[in-house]
mmCIF file of C-alpha atoms in Angstrom:
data_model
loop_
_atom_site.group_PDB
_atom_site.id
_atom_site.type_symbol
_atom_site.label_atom_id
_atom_site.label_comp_id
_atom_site.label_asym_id
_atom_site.label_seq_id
_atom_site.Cartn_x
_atom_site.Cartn_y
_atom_site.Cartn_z
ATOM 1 C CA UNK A 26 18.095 21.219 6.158
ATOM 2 C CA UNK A 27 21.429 19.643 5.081
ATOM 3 C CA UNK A 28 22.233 16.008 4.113
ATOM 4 C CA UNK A 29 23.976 15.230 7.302
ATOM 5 C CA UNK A 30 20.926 16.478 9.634
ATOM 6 C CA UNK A 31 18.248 13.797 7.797
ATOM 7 C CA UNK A 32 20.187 10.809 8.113
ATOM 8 C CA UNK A 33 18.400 8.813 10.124
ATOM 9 C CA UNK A 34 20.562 8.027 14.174
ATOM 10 C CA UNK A 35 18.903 4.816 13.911
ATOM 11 C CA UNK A 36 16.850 2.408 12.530
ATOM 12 C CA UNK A 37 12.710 3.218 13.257
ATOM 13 C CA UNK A 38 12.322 -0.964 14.100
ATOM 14 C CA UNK A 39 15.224 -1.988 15.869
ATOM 15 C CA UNK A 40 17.200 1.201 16.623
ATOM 16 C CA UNK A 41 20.362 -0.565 14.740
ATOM 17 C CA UNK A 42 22.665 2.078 13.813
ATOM 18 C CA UNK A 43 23.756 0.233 10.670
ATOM 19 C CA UNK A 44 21.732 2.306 8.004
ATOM 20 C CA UNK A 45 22.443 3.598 4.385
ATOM 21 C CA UNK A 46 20.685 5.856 1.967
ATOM 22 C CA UNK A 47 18.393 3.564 -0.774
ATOM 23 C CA UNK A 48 16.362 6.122 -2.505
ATOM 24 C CA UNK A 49 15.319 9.945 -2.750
ATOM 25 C CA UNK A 50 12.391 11.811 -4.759
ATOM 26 C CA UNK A 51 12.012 15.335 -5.582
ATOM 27 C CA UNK A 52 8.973 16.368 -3.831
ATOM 28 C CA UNK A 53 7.624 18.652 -6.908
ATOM 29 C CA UNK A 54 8.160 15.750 -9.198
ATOM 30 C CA UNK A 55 6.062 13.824 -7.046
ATOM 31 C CA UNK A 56 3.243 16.819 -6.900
ATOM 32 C CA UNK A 57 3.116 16.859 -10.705
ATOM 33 C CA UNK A 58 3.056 13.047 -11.476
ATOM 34 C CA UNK A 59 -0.040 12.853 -8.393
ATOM 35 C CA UNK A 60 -1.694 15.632 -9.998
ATOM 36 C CA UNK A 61 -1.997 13.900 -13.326
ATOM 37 C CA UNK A 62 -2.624 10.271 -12.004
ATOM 38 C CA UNK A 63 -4.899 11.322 -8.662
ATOM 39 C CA UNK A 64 -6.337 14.794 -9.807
ATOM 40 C CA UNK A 65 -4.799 16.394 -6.592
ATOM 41 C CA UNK A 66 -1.337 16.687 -4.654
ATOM 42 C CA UNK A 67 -1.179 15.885 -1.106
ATOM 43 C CA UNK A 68 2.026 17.366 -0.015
ATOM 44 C CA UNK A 69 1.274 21.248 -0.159
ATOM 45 C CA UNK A 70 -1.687 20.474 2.691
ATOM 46 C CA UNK A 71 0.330 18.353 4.638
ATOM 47 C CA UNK A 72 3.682 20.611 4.047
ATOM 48 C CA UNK A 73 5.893 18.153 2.476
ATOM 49 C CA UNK A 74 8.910 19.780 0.312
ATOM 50 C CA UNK A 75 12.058 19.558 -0.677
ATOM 51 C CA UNK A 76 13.593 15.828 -1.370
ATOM 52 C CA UNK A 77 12.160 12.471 0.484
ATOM 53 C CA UNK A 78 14.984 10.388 1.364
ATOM 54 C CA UNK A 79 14.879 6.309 1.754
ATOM 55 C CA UNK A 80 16.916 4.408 4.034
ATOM 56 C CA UNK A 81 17.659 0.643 4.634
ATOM 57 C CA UNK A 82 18.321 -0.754 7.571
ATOM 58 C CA UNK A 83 21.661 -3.171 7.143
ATOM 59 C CA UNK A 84 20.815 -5.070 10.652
ATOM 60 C CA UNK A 85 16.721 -5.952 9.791
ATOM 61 C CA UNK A 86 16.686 -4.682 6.195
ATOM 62 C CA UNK A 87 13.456 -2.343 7.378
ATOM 63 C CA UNK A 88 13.718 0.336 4.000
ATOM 64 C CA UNK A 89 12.227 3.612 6.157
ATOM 65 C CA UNK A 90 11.584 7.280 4.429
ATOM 66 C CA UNK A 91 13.155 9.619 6.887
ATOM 67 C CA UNK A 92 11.636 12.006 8.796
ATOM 68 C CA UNK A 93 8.450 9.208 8.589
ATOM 69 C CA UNK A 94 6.480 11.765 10.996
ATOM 70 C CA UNK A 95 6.847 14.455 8.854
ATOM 71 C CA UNK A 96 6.148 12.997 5.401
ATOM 72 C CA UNK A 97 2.811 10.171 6.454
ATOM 73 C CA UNK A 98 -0.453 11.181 5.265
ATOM 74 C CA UNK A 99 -3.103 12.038 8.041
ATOM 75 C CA UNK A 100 -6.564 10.898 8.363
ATOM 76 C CA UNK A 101 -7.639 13.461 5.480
ATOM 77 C CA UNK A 102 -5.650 12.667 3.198
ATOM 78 C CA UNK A 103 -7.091 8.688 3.543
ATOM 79 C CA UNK A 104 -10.157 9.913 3.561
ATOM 80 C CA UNK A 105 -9.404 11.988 -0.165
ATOM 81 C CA UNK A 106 -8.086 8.762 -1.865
ATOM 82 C CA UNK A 107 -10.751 6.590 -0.343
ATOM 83 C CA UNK A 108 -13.749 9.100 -1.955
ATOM 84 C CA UNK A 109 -12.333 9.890 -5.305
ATOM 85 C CA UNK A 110 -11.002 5.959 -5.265
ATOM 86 C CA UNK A 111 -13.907 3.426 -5.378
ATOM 87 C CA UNK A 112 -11.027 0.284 -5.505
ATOM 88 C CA UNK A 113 -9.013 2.359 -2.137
ATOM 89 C CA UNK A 114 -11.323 -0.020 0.173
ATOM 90 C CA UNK A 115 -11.303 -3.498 -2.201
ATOM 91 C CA UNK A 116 -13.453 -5.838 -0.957
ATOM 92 C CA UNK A 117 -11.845 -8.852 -2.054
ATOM 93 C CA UNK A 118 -8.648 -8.673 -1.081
ATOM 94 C CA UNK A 119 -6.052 -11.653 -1.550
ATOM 95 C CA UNK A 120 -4.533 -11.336 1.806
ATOM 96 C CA UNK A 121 -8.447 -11.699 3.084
ATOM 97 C CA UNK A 122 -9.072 -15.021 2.023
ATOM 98 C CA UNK A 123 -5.168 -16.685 3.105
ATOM 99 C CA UNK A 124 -6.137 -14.723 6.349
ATOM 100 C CA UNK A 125 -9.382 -16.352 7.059
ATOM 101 C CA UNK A 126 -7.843 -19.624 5.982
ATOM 102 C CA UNK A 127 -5.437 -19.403 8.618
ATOM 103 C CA UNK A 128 -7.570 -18.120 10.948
ATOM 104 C CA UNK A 129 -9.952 -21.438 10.495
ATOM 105 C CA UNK A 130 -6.707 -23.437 11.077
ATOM 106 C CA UNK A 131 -6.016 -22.272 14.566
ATOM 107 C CA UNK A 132 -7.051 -23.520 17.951
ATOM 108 C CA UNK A 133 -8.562 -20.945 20.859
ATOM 109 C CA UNK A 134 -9.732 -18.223 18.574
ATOM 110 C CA UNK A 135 -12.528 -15.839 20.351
ATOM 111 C CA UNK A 136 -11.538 -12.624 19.996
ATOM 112 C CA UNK A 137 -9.652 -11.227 16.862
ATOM 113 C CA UNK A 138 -8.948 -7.308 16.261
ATOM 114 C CA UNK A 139 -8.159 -5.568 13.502
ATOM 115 C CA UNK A 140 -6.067 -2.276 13.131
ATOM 116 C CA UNK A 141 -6.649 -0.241 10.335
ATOM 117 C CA UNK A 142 -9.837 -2.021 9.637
ATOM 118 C CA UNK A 143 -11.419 0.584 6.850
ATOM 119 C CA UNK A 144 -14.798 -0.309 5.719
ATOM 120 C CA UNK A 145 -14.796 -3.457 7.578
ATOM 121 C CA UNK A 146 -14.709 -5.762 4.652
ATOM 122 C CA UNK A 147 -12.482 -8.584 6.683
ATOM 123 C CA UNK A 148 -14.367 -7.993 9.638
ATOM 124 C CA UNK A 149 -17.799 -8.695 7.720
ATOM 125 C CA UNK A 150 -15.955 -11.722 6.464
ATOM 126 C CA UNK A 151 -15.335 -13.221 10.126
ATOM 127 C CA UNK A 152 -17.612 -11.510 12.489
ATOM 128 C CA UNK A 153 -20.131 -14.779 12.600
ATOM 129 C CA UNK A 154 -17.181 -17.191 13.605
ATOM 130 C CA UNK A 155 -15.226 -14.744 16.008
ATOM 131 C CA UNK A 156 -15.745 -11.728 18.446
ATOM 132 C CA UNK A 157 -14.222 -9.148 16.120
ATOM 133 C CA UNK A 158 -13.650 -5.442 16.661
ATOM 134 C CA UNK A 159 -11.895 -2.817 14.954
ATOM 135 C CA UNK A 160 -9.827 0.022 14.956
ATOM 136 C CA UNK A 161 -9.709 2.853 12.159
ATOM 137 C CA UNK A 162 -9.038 6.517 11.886
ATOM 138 C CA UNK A 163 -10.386 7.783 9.030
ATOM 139 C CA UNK A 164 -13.536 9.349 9.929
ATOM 140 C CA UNK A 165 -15.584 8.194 6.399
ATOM 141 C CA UNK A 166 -14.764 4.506 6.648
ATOM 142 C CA UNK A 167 -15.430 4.555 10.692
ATOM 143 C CA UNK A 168 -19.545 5.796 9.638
ATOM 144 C CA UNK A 169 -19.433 2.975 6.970
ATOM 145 C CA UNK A 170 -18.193 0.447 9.544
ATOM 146 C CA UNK A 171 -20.667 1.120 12.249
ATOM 147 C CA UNK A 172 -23.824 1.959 9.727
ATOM 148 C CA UNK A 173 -23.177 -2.245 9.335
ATOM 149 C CA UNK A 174 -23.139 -2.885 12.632
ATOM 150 C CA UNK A 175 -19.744 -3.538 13.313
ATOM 151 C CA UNK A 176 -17.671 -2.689 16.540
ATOM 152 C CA UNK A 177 -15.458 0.282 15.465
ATOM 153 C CA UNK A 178 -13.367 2.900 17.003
ATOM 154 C CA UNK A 179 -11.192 5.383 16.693
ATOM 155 C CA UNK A 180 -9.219 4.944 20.162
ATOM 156 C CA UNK A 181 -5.581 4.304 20.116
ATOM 157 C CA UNK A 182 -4.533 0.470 20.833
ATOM 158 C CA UNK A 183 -2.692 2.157 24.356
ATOM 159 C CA UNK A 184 -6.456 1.982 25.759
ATOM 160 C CA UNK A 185 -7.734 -1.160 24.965
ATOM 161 C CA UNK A 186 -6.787 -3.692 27.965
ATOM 162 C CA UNK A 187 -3.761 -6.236 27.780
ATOM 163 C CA UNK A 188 -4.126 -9.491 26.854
ATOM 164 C CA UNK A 189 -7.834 -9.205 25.651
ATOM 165 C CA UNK A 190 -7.545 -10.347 21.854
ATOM 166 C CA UNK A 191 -6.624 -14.052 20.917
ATOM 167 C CA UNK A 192 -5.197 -12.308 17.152
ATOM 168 C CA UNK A 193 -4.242 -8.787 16.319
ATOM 169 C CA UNK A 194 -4.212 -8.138 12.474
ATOM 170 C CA UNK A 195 -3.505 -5.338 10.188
ATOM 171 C CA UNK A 196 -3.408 -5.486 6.585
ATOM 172 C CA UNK A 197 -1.677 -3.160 4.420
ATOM 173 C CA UNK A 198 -1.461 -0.686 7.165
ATOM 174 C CA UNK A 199 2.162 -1.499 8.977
ATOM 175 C CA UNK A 200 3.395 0.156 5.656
ATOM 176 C CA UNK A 201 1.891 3.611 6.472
ATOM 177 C CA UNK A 202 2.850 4.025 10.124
ATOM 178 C CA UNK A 203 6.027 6.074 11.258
ATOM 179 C CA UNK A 204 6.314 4.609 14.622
ATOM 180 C CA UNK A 205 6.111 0.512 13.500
ATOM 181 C CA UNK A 206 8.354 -0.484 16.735
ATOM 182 C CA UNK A 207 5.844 1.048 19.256
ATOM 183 C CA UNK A 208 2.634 -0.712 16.995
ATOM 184 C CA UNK A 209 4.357 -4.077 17.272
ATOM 185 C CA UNK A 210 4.744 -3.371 21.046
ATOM 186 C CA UNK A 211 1.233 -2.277 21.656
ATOM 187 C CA UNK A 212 0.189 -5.060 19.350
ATOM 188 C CA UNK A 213 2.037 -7.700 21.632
ATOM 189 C CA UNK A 214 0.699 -6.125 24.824
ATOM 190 C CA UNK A 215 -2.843 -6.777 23.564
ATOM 191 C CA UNK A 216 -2.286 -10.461 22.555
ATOM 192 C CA UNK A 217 -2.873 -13.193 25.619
ATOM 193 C CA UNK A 218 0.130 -15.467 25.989
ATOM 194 C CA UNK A 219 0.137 -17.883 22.492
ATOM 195 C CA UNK A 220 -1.543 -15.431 20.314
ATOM 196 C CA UNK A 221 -0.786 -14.330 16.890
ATOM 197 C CA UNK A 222 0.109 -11.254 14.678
ATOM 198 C CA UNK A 223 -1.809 -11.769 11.165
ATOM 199 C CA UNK A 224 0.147 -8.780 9.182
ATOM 200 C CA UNK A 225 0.337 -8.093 5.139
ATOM 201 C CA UNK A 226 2.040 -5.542 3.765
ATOM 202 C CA UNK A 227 3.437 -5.026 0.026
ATOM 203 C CA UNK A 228 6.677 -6.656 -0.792
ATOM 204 C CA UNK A 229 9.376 -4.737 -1.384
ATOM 205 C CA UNK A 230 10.970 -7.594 -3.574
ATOM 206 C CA UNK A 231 7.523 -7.485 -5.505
ATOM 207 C CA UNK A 232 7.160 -6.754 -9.298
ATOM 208 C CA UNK A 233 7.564 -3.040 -8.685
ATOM 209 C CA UNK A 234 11.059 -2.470 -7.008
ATOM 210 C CA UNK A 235 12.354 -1.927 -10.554
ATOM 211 C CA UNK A 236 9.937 0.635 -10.845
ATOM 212 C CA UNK A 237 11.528 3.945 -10.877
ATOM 213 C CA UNK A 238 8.879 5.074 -8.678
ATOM 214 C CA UNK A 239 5.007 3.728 -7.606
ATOM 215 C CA UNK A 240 3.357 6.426 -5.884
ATOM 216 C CA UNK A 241 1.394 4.727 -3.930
ATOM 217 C CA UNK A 242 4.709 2.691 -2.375
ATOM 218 C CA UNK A 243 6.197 6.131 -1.149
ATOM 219 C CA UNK A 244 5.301 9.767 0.852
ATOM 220 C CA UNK A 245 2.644 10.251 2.007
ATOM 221 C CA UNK A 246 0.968 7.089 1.152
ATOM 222 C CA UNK A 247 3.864 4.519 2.357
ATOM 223 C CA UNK A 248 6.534 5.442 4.925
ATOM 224 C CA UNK A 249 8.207 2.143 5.860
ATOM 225 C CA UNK A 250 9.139 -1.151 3.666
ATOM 226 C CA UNK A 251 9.301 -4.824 5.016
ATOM 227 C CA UNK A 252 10.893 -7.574 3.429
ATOM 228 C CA UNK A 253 10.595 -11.029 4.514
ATOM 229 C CA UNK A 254 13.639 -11.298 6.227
ATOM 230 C CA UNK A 255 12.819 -8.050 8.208
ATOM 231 C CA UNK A 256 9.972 -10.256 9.934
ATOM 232 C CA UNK A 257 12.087 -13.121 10.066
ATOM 233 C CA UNK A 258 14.539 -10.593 12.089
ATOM 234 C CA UNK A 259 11.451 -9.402 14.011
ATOM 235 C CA UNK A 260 11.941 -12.978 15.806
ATOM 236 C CA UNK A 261 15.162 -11.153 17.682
ATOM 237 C CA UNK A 262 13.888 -8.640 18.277
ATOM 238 C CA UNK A 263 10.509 -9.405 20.014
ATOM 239 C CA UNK A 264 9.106 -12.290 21.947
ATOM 240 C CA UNK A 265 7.696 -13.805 18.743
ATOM 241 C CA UNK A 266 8.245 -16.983 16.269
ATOM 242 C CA UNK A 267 7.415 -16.505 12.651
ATOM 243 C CA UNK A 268 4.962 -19.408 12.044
ATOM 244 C CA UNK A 269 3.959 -18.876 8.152
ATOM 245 C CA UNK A 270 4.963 -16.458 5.469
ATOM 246 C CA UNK A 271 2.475 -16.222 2.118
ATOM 247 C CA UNK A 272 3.359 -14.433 -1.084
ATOM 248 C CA UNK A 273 0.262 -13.029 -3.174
ATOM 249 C CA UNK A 274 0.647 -14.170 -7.037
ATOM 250 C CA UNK A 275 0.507 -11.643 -9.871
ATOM 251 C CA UNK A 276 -2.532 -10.455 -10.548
ATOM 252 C CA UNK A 277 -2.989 -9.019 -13.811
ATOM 253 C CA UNK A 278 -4.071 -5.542 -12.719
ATOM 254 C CA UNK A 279 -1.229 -5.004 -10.932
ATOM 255 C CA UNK A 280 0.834 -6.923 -14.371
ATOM 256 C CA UNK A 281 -0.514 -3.915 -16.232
ATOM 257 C CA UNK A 282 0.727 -1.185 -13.491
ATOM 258 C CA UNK A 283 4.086 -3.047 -14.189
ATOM 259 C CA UNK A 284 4.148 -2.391 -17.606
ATOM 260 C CA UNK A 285 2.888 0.855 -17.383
ATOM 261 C CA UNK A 286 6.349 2.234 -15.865
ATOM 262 C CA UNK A 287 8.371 1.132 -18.539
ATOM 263 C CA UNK A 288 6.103 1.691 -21.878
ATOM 264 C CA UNK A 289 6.105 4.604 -23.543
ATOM 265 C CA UNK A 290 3.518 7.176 -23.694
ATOM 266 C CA UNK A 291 1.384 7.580 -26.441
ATOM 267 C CA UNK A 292 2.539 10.181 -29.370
ATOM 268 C CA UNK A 293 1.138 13.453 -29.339
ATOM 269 C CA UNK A 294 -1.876 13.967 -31.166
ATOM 270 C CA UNK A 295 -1.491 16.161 -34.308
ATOM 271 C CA UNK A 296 -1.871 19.919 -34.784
ATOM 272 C CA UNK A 297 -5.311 20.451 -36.044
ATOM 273 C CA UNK A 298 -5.735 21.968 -39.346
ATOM 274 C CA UNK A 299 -8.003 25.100 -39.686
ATOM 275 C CA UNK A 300 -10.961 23.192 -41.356
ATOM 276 C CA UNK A 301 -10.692 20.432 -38.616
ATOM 277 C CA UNK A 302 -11.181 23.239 -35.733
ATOM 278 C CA UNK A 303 -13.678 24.492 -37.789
ATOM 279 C CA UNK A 304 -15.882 21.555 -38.448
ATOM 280 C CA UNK A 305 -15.196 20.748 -34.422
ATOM 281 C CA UNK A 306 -16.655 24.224 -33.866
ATOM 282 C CA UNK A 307 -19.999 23.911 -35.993
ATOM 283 C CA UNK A 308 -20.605 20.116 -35.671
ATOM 284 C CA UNK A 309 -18.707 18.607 -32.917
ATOM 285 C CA UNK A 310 -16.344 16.883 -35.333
ATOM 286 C CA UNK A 311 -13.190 14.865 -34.156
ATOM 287 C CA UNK A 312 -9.967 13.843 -36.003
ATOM 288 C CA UNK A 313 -11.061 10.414 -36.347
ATOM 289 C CA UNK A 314 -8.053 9.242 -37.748
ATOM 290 C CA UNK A 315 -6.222 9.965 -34.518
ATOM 291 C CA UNK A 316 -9.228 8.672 -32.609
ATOM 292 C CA UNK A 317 -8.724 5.354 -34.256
ATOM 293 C CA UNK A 318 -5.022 4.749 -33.955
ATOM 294 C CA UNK A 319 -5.340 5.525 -30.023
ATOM 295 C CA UNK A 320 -7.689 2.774 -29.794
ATOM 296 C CA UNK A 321 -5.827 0.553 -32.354
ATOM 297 C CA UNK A 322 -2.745 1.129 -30.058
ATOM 298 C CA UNK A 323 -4.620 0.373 -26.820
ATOM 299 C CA UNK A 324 -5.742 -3.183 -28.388
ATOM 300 C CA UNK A 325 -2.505 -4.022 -28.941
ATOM 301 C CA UNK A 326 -1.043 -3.126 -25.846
ATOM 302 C CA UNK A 327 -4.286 -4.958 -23.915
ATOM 303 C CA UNK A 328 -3.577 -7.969 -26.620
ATOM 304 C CA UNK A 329 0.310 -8.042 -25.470
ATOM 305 C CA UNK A 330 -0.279 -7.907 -21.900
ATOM 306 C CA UNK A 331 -2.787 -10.924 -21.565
ATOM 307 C CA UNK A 332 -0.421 -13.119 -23.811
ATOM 308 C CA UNK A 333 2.321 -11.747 -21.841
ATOM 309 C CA UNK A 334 0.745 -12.232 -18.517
ATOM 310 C CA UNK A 335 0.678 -16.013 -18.003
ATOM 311 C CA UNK A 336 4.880 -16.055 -18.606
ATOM 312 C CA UNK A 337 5.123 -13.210 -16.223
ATOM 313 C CA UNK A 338 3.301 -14.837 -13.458
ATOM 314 C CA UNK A 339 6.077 -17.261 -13.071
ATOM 315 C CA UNK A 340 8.708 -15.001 -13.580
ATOM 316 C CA UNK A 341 7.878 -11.813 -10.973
ATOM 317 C CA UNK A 342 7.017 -11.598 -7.702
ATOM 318 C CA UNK A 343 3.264 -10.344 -6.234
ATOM 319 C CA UNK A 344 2.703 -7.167 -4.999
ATOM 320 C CA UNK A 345 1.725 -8.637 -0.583
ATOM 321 C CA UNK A 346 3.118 -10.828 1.752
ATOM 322 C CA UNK A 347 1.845 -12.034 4.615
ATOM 323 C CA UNK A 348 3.105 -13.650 7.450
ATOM 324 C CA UNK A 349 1.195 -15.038 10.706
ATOM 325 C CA UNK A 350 3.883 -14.808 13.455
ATOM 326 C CA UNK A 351 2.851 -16.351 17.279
ATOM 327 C CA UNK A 352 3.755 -14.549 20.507
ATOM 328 C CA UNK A 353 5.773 -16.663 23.279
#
């Protein structure tokens, strides 16, 4: 496929025509570096090749990898991360507790759904102060939800009936959809007259756009990138007013992600000797020497990155935003 037939006609959130090429990965790089940080590539099953382009809207600043259909992750491939991964579903979330904080601060509240709901952990969180139900499509996370009782399906948001939820959140899931104009439409449909969209996402501002790449912020994990003045422009473009916008501090977990692009890897080990590979043969012996400058190193680095970290909070941005935005 040539250059000129993936460039995007328009703009996947408000069909602008004003759009430029940001970014673009070679799919087998991408293979190799998932193999060694996931233990398995998702793009041969799901028949990604080639190069994944990156485009940026210059009317809503939406940043979009083009053709998003073709290059988002299905419900297997959520369900692969989320089994090898025990942090995929985190329970504790940042964007939970702002969310139920804002939630508590609203008048009307009954019903509240949430798209893309996983293992339920926000529902759990307000199911005894609301009428909460869920939707979620991968298949392992929709047993979890319902072996606790929750109300989860997998049905689309087209069959659930207009009007009937007071909020309609999603967190960390906008990011991963190829269609986001049609969700925010379906979304809007479903909230009664005065109700509100409750939506995180990660930040494309955050502490890793200087990244040369995060995997987990591209194909087939992320397909679509919004910055805070892409909701503010979602006020034009829908019947909506953006009411509050939140900005997750750096946590230190994600601090040492940040570093990790940018330090160098460890040297190789050296070339055993013939006595070494011998005593490893008859005695289970290591090179101890090397075994103790690894860790040495790693103390260091761990040492450097606490002191570091309270600076750095002030200085770069968290990895989620979220924004509560009211329907007219």
């Amino acid at each position: 496929m040539s250059f000129s037939q993936k460039h995007p006609q328009s703009c996947p959130l408000c069909t602008g025509k004003r759009i430029g090429l940001h970014r673009w990965f070679e799919v087998d790089a991408l293979k190799a570096a998932w193999q060694k940080g996931f233990g398995f590539e998702p793009f041969s099953r799901l028949g990604i090749e080639g190069v994944a382009h990156q485009y940026r809207c210059f009317d809503c600043d939406l940043r979009f990898f083009y053709p998003a259909s073709s290059l988002a992750g299905d419900g297997e491939f959520y369900n692969e991360l989320s089994s090898r991964f025990s942090w995929y579903y985190e329970k504790d979330k940042w964007e939970f507790d702002v969310a139920a904080e804002i939630l508590a601060g609203l008048d009307g509240i009954e019903r509240v759904l949430e798209v893309g709901c996983g293992q339920g952990h926000f529902l759990v969180r307000i199911k005894n102060r609301y009428e909460v139900k869920g939707l979620e499509f991968n298949p392992q996370a929709l047993v979890d939800c319902r072996a606790i009782g929750l109300d989860v399906t997998s049905d689309e948001m087209a069959t659930l009936g207009e009007g009937s939820f007071d909020v309609v959140s999603a967190f960390e899931v906008l990011e991963h959809l190829p269609a986001p104009r049609e969700f925010l439409e379906q979304a809007l449909r479903l909230l009664r007259p005065g109700g509100y969209l409750l939506l995180a996402v990660p930040d494309p501002e955050g502490y890793f756009k200087e990244a040369e790449k995060v995997l987990l912020d591209m194909p087939p994990h992320h397909v679509m990138g919004f910055s805070k003045k892409a909701f503010k422009n979602m006020e034009a473009l829908f019947s909506l007013k953006l009411e509050q916008v939140h900005q997750e501090p750096l946590r230190f977990a994600h601090y040492r992600s940040y570093l990790g692009n940018f330090l160098a890897p460890p040297p190789p080990p050296r070339t055993p000797s013939f006595l070494d590979r011998v005593l490893y043969r008859l005695f289970g012996y290591q090179i101890e020497r090397d075994v103790e400058l690894k860790r040495l190193g790693e103390k260091i680095v761990e040492i450097q990155m606490a002191t570091s970290f309270h600076t750095a909070k002030d200085k770069l941005v968290g990895q989620t935003h979220l924004v509560l935005l009211q329907k007219h």
